[in-house]
Amino acid sequence: MDYNFIEIEKRWQQWWAAHKTFRAEADGKKPKYYVLDMFPYPSGAGLHVGHPLGYIASDIFSRYKRLKGFNVLHPMGYDAFGLPAEQYAIQTGQHPEKTTHDNVARYRRQLDRIGFSYDWDREFRTCDPDYYKWTQWAFLKMFGSWYDNRLQKARPIEELVAAFGSGGSAAVDAANNDAPVFSADEWKSFSDKEKADILMHYRIAYQGESTVNWCPALGTVLANDEVKDGYSERGGHPVFQKKMTQWQLRVSAYAGRLLDSLDRLDWTDSLKEMQRNWIGKSQGAEMVFRMECDGVAHDVTIFTTRADTVFGVTFMVLAPESEWVEKLTSASQKEAVDAYLEQVKKKTERERIAGKAVTGVFSGSYATNPLTGEKVPVWIAEYVLAGYGTGAIMAVPAHDSRDYAFAKKFDLPIVPLIEGADVSESSFDAKEGVMMNSGFLNGMTVKEAIPAAIDYVESHGLGRRKVNYRLRDAIFSRQRYWGEPFPIYFKDGIATPVPFDKLPLTLPEIDEYKPTEAGEPPLARAKDWTYDGYPLETSTMPGFAGSSAYYLRYMDPHNDKALVSREADEYWRSVDLYVGGTEHATGHLIYSRFWNKFLFDLGYVCEDEPFRKLINQGMIQGRSNFVYRIVNTNTFVSCGLKDRYETTEIHVDINIVRNDRLDIEAFKAWRPEFATAEFILEDGEYICGWAVEKMSKSMYNVVNPDQVCDTYGADTLRLYEMFLGPVEQSKPWDTKGIDGVNRFLKKVWRLFWDRENWLVTDEKPTADELKALHKLIGKEQEDIESFSYNTTVSAFMIALNDLQNCHKRAVLEPLLVLLSPFAPHITEELWHQLGNVDSITYAAFPEYHEEYTVENTVKYPVSFNGKTRFFLDVPADKAPAEVEALVRSHEMTPRYVGAQSIVKVIVVPGRIVNVVLK
RNA sequence: GCCCGAAUGGCGGAAUUGGUAGACGCGCUGGACUCAAAAUCCAGUGUCCCUUAAAGACGUGCCGGUUCGAGCCCGGCUUUGGGCACCA
C-alpha cells in the first residue's frame, strides 16, 4: 500500500471535526495549558506559506502538551475590524461585513487543510456584536474609573467623586491631564457640566485635547505605533501633528507597572528591550523657573535629567504647541512668533523629523535661573516636543547636542561645566568628568553632581525628583466606519454611558462608507444615530480595541453575562504560551498588557499579566524571480548574459519558473504582451535572476500553502516549515529541501507497509532499537520545550536511519506517538491501522529511560593540577589501575598535558581522577 | 546618533554552553536496479598538497588576549539584520 496523503489527510481532518477531538473543557483534574496564536486579520489575499509558521509551531506544542497529560486550550479566531475591508467598501460599496465574511471563510478553508488542533467551538470574530459587546463593556469600565497613584491601581470614579466632596482636588494623587485645582466647597458648588468636565480629566478612558497624529488621506487620527517615520503604517500617507479632542486611554498611568512587570515575563530579551525603549523611563527633576513677560511673572516648570548642568543654562525653550507660548510672547515679538507658529503648523511630521533644520524664534521674555539668579532669554523652537515632560526645557548648549546646534545657529552663549571638555566644535554629552563653573557642585563628578543638584533643588523648594515616561496615552477614536461604536451619547453636552444592559450598541447601516461632506466620521451618515433622543458618539474604536482582551474571551466565549466567568478565568488564568510576530511589540502587546492590568485592578481577572511566555516567529520571505527585457524590445535575455545589453528587470511569476529556469511557453501565455516574446538563451535554457524579498502579490513570489498540501501533503508542509530553521528566525521560503522531508515520511510509511504487505510484527525489540527510540524521546522532550523544532526533525531522521529495518510494534507504536505532533495525519492513520480505536491525541508521551541510551558506565571528572578538564566514561567494573591506564592513553590527554609531563595519576575508585603535572 | 542580535562548507542549518567543528537535510559525484527515465537504494562529499589513499597542514567575518584547549569567554574592529530616534 502506498502513502496516499490526500486521502489520509482528508479522512482524519473530518474525523477530528466529527469527534470534536480538540475540544477543551475546564477540568480540575488535569493541569491546564493555554496556547495561543496571535489571531489573524483576514485579508483578501489569503494565507501564504509564511503565515502558518507560528501556527504550526504552537500546534506542535499543543499536541505535545496533550500527550504529556495537560488539558490544553488552543483556540483560534479573527481580528476582523480593520482598514482594508473599509477601504474596499469605499471603492466598491460592498459592506465590510460581507468582505470580512468571505475572507474568513477562505482563511478557515486554508487553515483546515494544515491539520491544526484548534477548538473551533470557541471561534469568534472581533466584529461579532456578541464579542464587541465586551469591548464596549471594558471601555465603559475605563470611562467609569480613575487611576490612584498612591495605591497604583484603577478605582471606580464614584470613589473619586466622594474624595472631591470631602477634600477637593488635593485629597487625591490621581493620574490626570492638566486637571484644575479646587477645594471641597468649590466642588460642591460646581454645576453638573463643570463636574463632568473635571472628571473627564481623570477618567482612564477620557476625551481630551492633545497633539495627535492626523492623517488627512485616511481621514482619521492614528496612535503613535501606527505611524512609522512620519507616514501612516497602513497606506504610507503623510501624517501631521494637530491639536484635536479625541478619546484616549490613560495608558501612561500604567507606564511604571508595565515596565516593572516585564522582568517577570518569559519573553525574549530583545522584545522586552523594545518595550522598555517604547515606555522610555527617564529619571530626573522638575524645576521651576520664573519667567517674565512685559512685566508679568509666570512660574514655568521644566523637566531635566541633567540637574547638574543648571549653572550652564544660557536660554530656555518652549515647544511651539506649549500653552505657555501665548502668555510668554511679548507684544514686540508677537508678529515674529505668530509667523513662526504658522510655519511649524504646516509641516508634516515627516518634514519635522527629516529636515532636522534648526528653527526657532525669540519670545521676548526672560527667565531667571533659580540657582544663579541670572537672566536668560526664552525661545520657542520645534525641537522641543509638547507631549513630553512639561513641553519646556532649560537649554545647556555645552552639554546637550540639540541645545548646542540651536545656540550656534542663533548665536547664544555656551558655558562649559566639565573640566577638560572641549566645546568649540561640539557639545560634550557624556555623563562623565568633573564639574567646574558650577558653584557648590565644583569638584564633584557628574555622577555625584546629579543627585546633589536635585537634593539642593528639593530642599530649597525649587523643584522635585521626577520620573518621566515616553509612553503616551493611546488615542482611542478613529473617524471610520468599520470598528466598534462608542457606547457614549451626549446629554446636554455631557458624555454619558449607554447602560450596560443596552449593550452591544451595534454598528448602524449606512449607504456610503466615506466621511461626510462636512468632514464628520462616516457614522454621522447613519439615520437616527441617537440614544434616548441624544446624539451618539460618531467615532469608532481603533483596531487594537478588539484584540486587547480576546485571549480572555476564549476562556468562556459564549458567556453573555460576563467577558469571562470567574470560574473559567480562575481555571485558565492566562496564556501560557503566546506565539506571534515582533511587529506587535509596541502596539497590541502594550495595549493588551495595559487592558489586562486594568481589569485586574477592578477584580475582573486574577492574573495581572496576560502572556506568560512569548515566542516570536520569524518572517518567511519570498524568493522572487526576474526576467530581463532588452530596452525597447520584446526580447528577453538570460541572466548570465544580461550584462551585454541594456535591460529592465521584470518580476516573473515564480509558478512558471522551476529551479530558476523559465518555462518559456508558460511565460508567453502568462500575459498577452509576452505572447510574441523572443529569447536569448544560455545552453538552451532561460535562466532567471532571483532575490529574497517580502512575500507579496505584487512581486509574484507568493507561495500558497494549498499548493504545497496538494503536491506533498500537510504533514510534509508542517515538518518542512519546522525543518527550515529556528522558528524565531526569518528566512526565505525555498522548496529545495522539501523533497527530503517528504522522503522521510514515505520512509516512515515503509516501516509499516511495502507495496502490498503489512510488515508490523510483535517481535521483541533489540537493545540497539530501544537505544535509538529512547535517544529520540529524550531529544524530542528537550527540544520541544526549548522550541528547537528544526533539530527535533533532524532527530527523527537520525532515529529513522537507525530503525530502517525495524517493523516491531513495540518500537513503531511509541515512534508514531512521538511523531504525531509534527505529522498528525500520517501518524493517526497508522495508529488506527495498528488497531487503536481512539485518536493518537489521547495517547501518552512515551517515558524516557536513560538506561537504554547510556551504557553502564561511571563518569570520572578528570582534572589536571586540580582543575577539571573533561569527563571520562569508564565501564563500572574497571579497577583503578585500569582507569589510570585509560587516562594516560586517552587520546585527548596529550593535549591537556601540553609541554608538561605527568608526575602521577590519582584515581579515587568511582569518583575522580586527578593528574599531577610538572 | 543610541540600544539589541547575527556572522560556521556550494546551500538551509547542527555543536551537550569551554572539550573530536560541520549533526540532519538539500545539492553535487559515482554505483545498483531499469530497454530507458522517474522513483528507490548504496557509497563519497570543508579546503590545500596528491593519480588515489594514508599521513599532514589549514579551517567557524578580521586583529589581539585568557586557557592545556576558544565557533563559544575578554578587548578592539568589519559587515549585516532589527528596534528607537530632536524624549531634554
CSV table of N, CA and C in Angstrom, one decimal, chain A residues 180-294:
chain,number,residue,atom,x,y,z
A,180,PRO,N,-7.8,71.0,36.8
A,180,PRO,CA,-7.7,72.2,37.7
A,180,PRO,C,-7.7,71.9,39.2
A,181,VAL,N,-7.3,72.9,39.9
A,181,VAL,CA,-7.2,72.7,41.4
A,181,VAL,C,-8.4,73.4,42.0
A,182,PHE,N,-9.1,72.7,43.0
A,182,PHE,CA,-10.3,73.2,43.6
A,182,PHE,C,-10.4,72.7,45.0
A,183,SER,N,-11.2,73.3,45.8
A,183,SER,CA,-11.5,72.9,47.2
A,183,SER,C,-12.8,72.1,47.2
A,184,ALA,N,-13.0,71.4,48.4
A,184,ALA,CA,-14.2,70.6,48.5
A,184,ALA,C,-15.5,71.5,48.4
A,185,ASP,N,-15.4,72.7,48.9
A,185,ASP,CA,-16.6,73.6,48.8
A,185,ASP,C,-16.8,74.0,47.4
A,186,GLU,N,-15.7,74.3,46.7
A,186,GLU,CA,-15.9,74.7,45.3
A,186,GLU,C,-16.5,73.5,44.5
A,187,TRP,N,-16.0,72.3,44.8
A,187,TRP,CA,-16.5,71.1,44.1
A,187,TRP,C,-18.1,71.0,44.2
A,188,LYS,N,-18.5,71.3,45.5
A,188,LYS,CA,-19.9,71.2,45.7
A,188,LYS,C,-20.7,72.2,45.0
A,189,SER,N,-20.0,73.4,44.7
A,189,SER,CA,-20.8,74.5,44.1
A,189,SER,C,-20.8,74.3,42.6
A,190,PHE,N,-20.0,73.4,42.0
A,190,PHE,CA,-19.9,73.3,40.6
A,190,PHE,C,-21.2,72.7,40.0
A,191,SER,N,-21.5,73.1,38.8
A,191,SER,CA,-22.7,72.6,38.0
A,191,SER,C,-22.4,71.1,37.6
A,192,ASP,N,-23.4,70.4,37.2
A,192,ASP,CA,-23.2,69.0,36.7
A,192,ASP,C,-22.2,69.0,35.5
A,193,LYS,N,-22.3,70.0,34.6
A,193,LYS,CA,-21.5,70.1,33.5
A,193,LYS,C,-20.0,70.4,33.9
A,194,GLU,N,-19.8,71.3,34.9
A,194,GLU,CA,-18.5,71.6,35.3
A,194,GLU,C,-17.9,70.3,36.0
A,195,LYS,N,-18.7,69.6,36.8
A,195,LYS,CA,-18.2,68.4,37.4
A,195,LYS,C,-17.8,67.4,36.4
A,196,ALA,N,-18.6,67.2,35.4
A,196,ALA,CA,-18.3,66.2,34.3
A,196,ALA,C,-17.0,66.6,33.6
A,197,ASP,N,-16.9,67.9,33.4
A,197,ASP,CA,-15.7,68.3,32.7
A,197,ASP,C,-14.4,68.0,33.5
A,198,ILE,N,-14.5,68.3,34.8
A,198,ILE,CA,-13.4,68.0,35.7
A,198,ILE,C,-13.1,66.5,35.7
A,199,LEU,N,-14.1,65.7,35.9
A,199,LEU,CA,-13.9,64.2,36.0
A,199,LEU,C,-13.3,63.7,34.7
A,200,MET,N,-13.6,64.3,33.6
A,200,MET,CA,-13.1,63.9,32.3
A,200,MET,C,-11.5,63.9,32.3
A,201,HIS,N,-11.0,64.8,33.1
A,201,HIS,CA,-9.5,64.9,33.2
A,201,HIS,C,-8.9,63.7,34.0
A,202,TYR,N,-9.8,62.9,34.6
A,202,TYR,CA,-9.3,61.8,35.5
A,202,TYR,C,-9.6,60.4,35.0
A,203,ARG,N,-10.6,60.3,34.1
A,203,ARG,CA,-11.1,59.0,33.7
A,203,ARG,C,-10.0,58.3,32.9
A,204,ILE,N,-10.0,57.0,33.0
A,204,ILE,CA,-9.0,56.2,32.3
A,204,ILE,C,-9.3,56.1,30.8
A,205,ALA,N,-10.6,56.1,30.5
A,205,ALA,CA,-10.9,56.4,29.1
A,205,ALA,C,-11.5,57.8,29.1
A,206,TYR,N,-10.8,58.7,28.5
A,206,TYR,CA,-11.3,60.1,28.6
A,206,TYR,C,-11.2,60.8,27.2
A,207,GLN,N,-12.0,61.9,27.1
A,207,GLN,CA,-12.0,62.7,26.0
A,207,GLN,C,-11.1,63.9,26.3
A,208,GLY,N,-10.1,64.1,25.5
A,208,GLY,CA,-9.2,65.3,25.9
A,208,GLY,C,-8.5,65.8,24.6
A,209,GLU,N,-8.1,67.1,24.8
A,209,GLU,CA,-7.4,67.7,23.7
A,209,GLU,C,-5.9,67.4,23.8
A,210,SER,N,-5.3,66.9,22.7
A,210,SER,CA,-3.9,66.8,22.7
A,210,SER,C,-3.4,66.8,21.3
A,211,THR,N,-2.1,66.9,21.2
A,211,THR,CA,-1.5,66.9,19.9
A,211,THR,C,-1.5,65.4,19.4
A,212,VAL,N,-2.2,65.3,18.2
A,212,VAL,CA,-2.4,63.9,17.7
A,212,VAL,C,-1.8,63.8,16.3
A,213,ASN,N,-1.6,62.6,15.9
A,213,ASN,CA,-1.2,62.3,14.5
A,213,ASN,C,-2.4,62.3,13.6
A,214,TRP,N,-2.5,63.3,12.8
A,214,TRP,CA,-3.7,63.4,11.9
A,214,TRP,C,-3.3,63.0,10.5
A,215,CYS,N,-4.0,62.1,9.9
A,215,CYS,CA,-3.7,61.6,8.6
A,215,CYS,C,-4.8,62.0,7.7
A,216,PRO,N,-4.6,63.1,6.9
A,216,PRO,CA,-5.7,63.6,6.1
A,216,PRO,C,-6.1,62.6,5.0
A,217,ALA,N,-5.2,61.9,4.5
A,217,ALA,CA,-5.5,60.9,3.4
A,217,ALA,C,-6.5,59.8,3.9
A,218,LEU,N,-6.3,59.4,5.1
A,218,LEU,CA,-7.1,58.4,5.7
A,218,LEU,C,-8.3,59.0,6.4
A,219,GLY,N,-8.2,60.3,6.6
A,219,GLY,CA,-9.3,61.0,7.3
A,219,GLY,C,-9.5,60.6,8.7
A,220,THR,N,-8.4,60.2,9.4
A,220,THR,CA,-8.5,59.8,10.8
A,220,THR,C,-7.3,60.1,11.5
A,221,VAL,N,-7.4,60.0,12.9
A,221,VAL,CA,-6.2,60.2,13.7
A,221,VAL,C,-5.6,58.8,13.9
A,222,LEU,N,-4.3,58.7,14.3
A,222,LEU,CA,-3.6,57.5,14.4
A,222,LEU,C,-2.9,57.4,15.7
A,223,ALA,N,-2.7,56.2,16.3
A,223,ALA,CA,-1.9,56.1,17.5
A,223,ALA,C,-0.4,56.1,17.1
A,224,ASN,N,0.5,56.4,18.1
A,224,ASN,CA,1.9,56.5,17.8
A,224,ASN,C,2.5,55.3,17.1
A,225,ASP,N,2.0,54.1,17.5
A,225,ASP,CA,2.6,52.9,16.9
A,225,ASP,C,2.0,52.6,15.5
A,226,GLU,N,1.0,53.4,15.1
A,226,GLU,CA,0.5,53.3,13.7
A,226,GLU,C,1.2,54.3,12.8
A,227,VAL,N,2.2,55.0,13.3
A,227,VAL,CA,2.9,56.0,12.5
A,227,VAL,C,4.4,55.5,12.4
A,228,LYS,N,4.9,55.4,11.2
A,228,LYS,CA,6.3,55.0,11.1
A,228,LYS,C,7.0,56.1,10.3
A,229,ASP,N,8.1,56.7,10.8
A,229,ASP,CA,8.8,57.7,10.1
A,229,ASP,C,7.9,58.8,9.5
A,230,GLY,N,6.9,59.2,10.2
A,230,GLY,CA,6.1,60.3,9.7
A,230,GLY,C,5.1,59.9,8.7
A,231,TYR,N,5.0,58.6,8.4
A,231,TYR,CA,3.9,58.2,7.4
A,231,TYR,C,3.0,57.1,8.1
A,232,SER,N,1.8,57.0,7.7
A,232,SER,CA,0.9,56.1,8.3
A,232,SER,C,1.4,54.7,7.9
A,233,GLU,N,1.3,53.8,8.9
A,233,GLU,CA,1.8,52.4,8.6
A,233,GLU,C,0.9,51.7,7.6
A,234,ARG,N,-0.4,52.0,7.6
A,234,ARG,CA,-1.3,51.4,6.6
A,234,ARG,C,-1.4,52.5,5.5
A,235,GLY,N,-0.9,52.2,4.3
A,235,GLY,CA,-1.1,53.1,3.1
A,235,GLY,C,0.1,54.0,2.9
A,236,GLY,N,0.9,54.3,4.0
A,236,GLY,CA,2.0,55.2,3.8
A,236,GLY,C,1.7,56.6,3.4
A,237,HIS,N,0.6,57.2,4.0
A,237,HIS,CA,0.3,58.6,3.8
A,237,HIS,C,0.9,59.5,4.8
A,238,PRO,N,1.2,60.8,4.4
A,238,PRO,CA,1.8,61.7,5.3
A,238,PRO,C,0.9,62.0,6.5
A,239,VAL,N,1.6,62.2,7.7
A,239,VAL,CA,0.9,62.5,8.9
A,239,VAL,C,1.3,63.8,9.5
A,240,PHE,N,0.3,64.6,10.0
A,240,PHE,CA,0.5,65.9,10.5
A,240,PHE,C,0.3,65.9,12.0
A,241,GLN,N,1.0,66.8,12.7
A,241,GLN,CA,0.7,67.0,14.2
A,241,GLN,C,-0.5,68.0,14.2
A,242,LYS,N,-1.5,67.7,15.0
A,242,LYS,CA,-2.6,68.6,15.1
A,242,LYS,C,-3.2,68.5,16.5
A,243,LYS,N,-3.7,69.6,17.0
A,243,LYS,CA,-4.4,69.6,18.3
A,243,LYS,C,-5.8,69.2,18.1
A,244,MET,N,-6.3,68.2,18.7
A,244,MET,CA,-7.7,67.8,18.5
A,244,MET,C,-8.2,67.1,19.8
A,245,THR,N,-9.5,67.2,19.9
A,245,THR,CA,-10.1,66.5,21.0
A,245,THR,C,-10.5,65.1,20.6
A,246,GLN,N,-10.0,64.1,21.3
A,246,GLN,CA,-10.2,62.7,20.9
A,246,GLN,C,-10.4,61.9,22.2
A,247,TRP,N,-11.0,60.7,22.0
A,247,TRP,CA,-11.0,59.7,23.1
A,247,TRP,C,-9.6,59.2,23.3
A,248,GLN,N,-9.2,59.0,24.5
A,248,GLN,CA,-7.8,58.5,24.8
A,248,GLN,C,-7.9,57.5,26.0
A,249,LEU,N,-7.0,56.6,26.0
A,249,LEU,CA,-6.8,55.7,27.1
A,249,LEU,C,-5.6,56.1,27.9
A,250,ARG,N,-5.7,56.2,29.2
A,250,ARG,CA,-4.7,56.7,30.1
A,250,ARG,C,-3.6,55.6,30.3
A,251,VAL,N,-3.0,55.1,29.2
A,251,VAL,CA,-2.0,54.1,29.3
A,251,VAL,C,-0.8,54.6,30.1
A,252,SER,N,-0.6,55.9,30.0
A,252,SER,CA,0.6,56.5,30.7
A,252,SER,C,0.6,56.2,32.2
A,253,ALA,N,-0.6,56.1,32.8
A,253,ALA,CA,-0.7,55.9,34.2
A,253,ALA,C,-0.1,54.6,34.6
A,254,TYR,N,-0.1,53.6,33.6
A,254,TYR,CA,0.4,52.3,33.9
A,254,TYR,C,1.9,52.1,33.5
A,255,ALA,N,2.5,53.2,33.0
A,255,ALA,CA,3.9,53.0,32.5
A,255,ALA,C,4.8,52.3,33.5
A,256,GLY,N,4.8,52.8,34.7
A,256,GLY,CA,5.7,52.2,35.7
A,256,GLY,C,5.5,50.7,35.9
A,257,ARG,N,4.2,50.3,36.0
A,257,ARG,CA,3.9,48.9,36.2
A,257,ARG,C,4.2,48.1,34.9
A,258,LEU,N,3.9,48.7,33.8
A,258,LEU,CA,4.2,47.9,32.5
A,258,LEU,C,5.7,47.7,32.4
A,259,LEU,N,6.5,48.6,32.9
A,259,LEU,CA,7.9,48.4,32.8
A,259,LEU,C,8.4,47.4,33.8
A,260,ASP,N,7.9,47.6,35.1
A,260,ASP,CA,8.4,46.7,36.1
A,260,ASP,C,8.1,45.2,35.9
A,261,SER,N,6.9,45.0,35.5
A,261,SER,CA,6.5,43.5,35.5
A,261,SER,C,7.1,42.8,34.2
A,262,LEU,N,7.7,43.6,33.4
A,262,LEU,CA,8.4,42.9,32.2
A,262,LEU,C,9.4,41.9,32.7
A,263,ASP,N,10.0,42.2,33.9
A,263,ASP,CA,11.1,41.4,34.4
A,263,ASP,C,10.5,40.0,34.7
A,264,ARG,N,9.3,39.9,35.0
A,264,ARG,CA,8.7,38.6,35.4
A,264,ARG,C,8.2,37.8,34.2
A,265,LEU,N,8.3,38.3,33.1
A,265,LEU,CA,7.8,37.6,31.9
A,265,LEU,C,8.9,36.8,31.2
A,266,ASP,N,8.4,35.7,30.7
A,266,ASP,CA,9.3,34.8,29.9
A,266,ASP,C,9.2,35.2,28.4
A,267,TRP,N,9.8,36.4,28.1
A,267,TRP,CA,9.8,36.8,26.7
A,267,TRP,C,11.2,37.0,26.3
A,268,THR,N,11.5,37.1,25.0
A,268,THR,CA,12.9,37.3,24.6
A,268,THR,C,13.4,38.6,25.1
A,269,ASP,N,14.7,38.7,25.3
A,269,ASP,CA,15.3,39.9,25.8
A,269,ASP,C,15.1,41.1,24.8
A,270,SER,N,15.1,40.7,23.5
A,270,SER,CA,15.0,41.8,22.5
A,270,SER,C,13.6,42.4,22.6
A,271,LEU,N,12.6,41.6,22.7
A,271,LEU,CA,11.3,42.1,22.8
A,271,LEU,C,11.0,43.0,24.0
A,272,LYS,N,11.5,42.5,25.2
A,272,LYS,CA,11.4,43.3,26.4
A,272,LYS,C,12.1,44.6,26.2
A,273,GLU,N,13.3,44.6,25.6
A,273,GLU,CA,14.1,45.8,25.3
A,273,GLU,C,13.3,46.8,24.5
A,274,MET,N,12.6,46.2,23.5
A,274,MET,CA,11.8,47.1,22.6
A,274,MET,C,10.7,47.8,23.5
A,275,GLN,N,10.1,47.0,24.3
A,275,GLN,CA,9.0,47.6,25.2
A,275,GLN,C,9.6,48.6,26.1
A,276,ARG,N,10.8,48.3,26.7
A,276,ARG,CA,11.4,49.3,27.6
A,276,ARG,C,11.7,50.6,26.9
A,277,ASN,N,12.3,50.5,25.7
A,277,ASN,CA,12.5,51.7,24.9
A,277,ASN,C,11.3,52.5,24.6
A,278,TRP,N,10.2,51.7,24.3
A,278,TRP,CA,8.9,52.4,24.0
A,278,TRP,C,8.4,53.1,25.2
A,279,ILE,N,8.5,52.5,26.4
A,279,ILE,CA,8.0,53.1,27.6
A,279,ILE,C,8.9,54.2,28.0
A,280,GLY,N,10.2,54.0,27.8
A,280,GLY,CA,11.2,55.1,27.9
A,280,GLY,C,11.2,55.8,29.2
A,281,LYS,N,11.6,55.1,30.2
A,281,LYS,CA,11.6,55.7,31.6
A,281,LYS,C,12.9,56.6,31.6
A,282,SER,N,12.7,57.8,32.2
A,282,SER,CA,13.9,58.6,32.5
A,282,SER,C,13.7,59.3,33.8
A,283,GLN,N,14.8,59.2,34.6
A,283,GLN,CA,14.7,59.8,35.9
A,283,GLN,C,15.4,61.1,35.9
A,284,GLY,N,14.8,62.1,36.5
A,284,GLY,CA,15.4,63.4,36.5
A,284,GLY,C,14.7,64.3,37.5
A,285,ALA,N,14.5,65.6,37.2
A,285,ALA,CA,13.9,66.5,38.1
A,285,ALA,C,13.0,67.5,37.4
A,286,GLU,N,12.0,68.0,38.1
A,286,GLU,CA,11.3,69.1,37.6
A,286,GLU,C,11.8,70.3,38.4
A,287,MET,N,12.0,71.4,37.6
A,287,MET,CA,12.5,72.6,38.3
A,287,MET,C,11.6,73.8,37.8
A,288,VAL,N,11.4,74.7,38.7
A,288,VAL,CA,10.6,75.9,38.4
A,288,VAL,C,11.4,77.1,38.1
A,289,PHE,N,11.2,77.7,36.9
A,289,PHE,CA,11.9,78.9,36.5
A,289,PHE,C,10.9,80.0,36.5
A,290,ARG,N,11.2,81.1,37.1
A,290,ARG,CA,10.3,82.3,37.0
A,290,ARG,C,10.6,83.0,35.7
A,291,MET,N,9.5,83.2,34.9
A,291,MET,CA,9.7,83.9,33.6
A,291,MET,C,8.9,85.2,33.6
A,292,GLU,N,9.4,86.2,32.9
A,292,GLU,CA,8.7,87.5,33.0
A,292,GLU,C,8.5,88.0,31.6
A,293,CYS,N,7.2,88.4,31.3
A,293,CYS,CA,6.9,88.8,30.0
A,293,CYS,C,6.1,90.1,30.1
A,294,ASP,N,6.6,91.2,29.6
A,294,ASP,CA,6.0,92.5,29.6
A,294,ASP,C,5.6,92.9,31.1
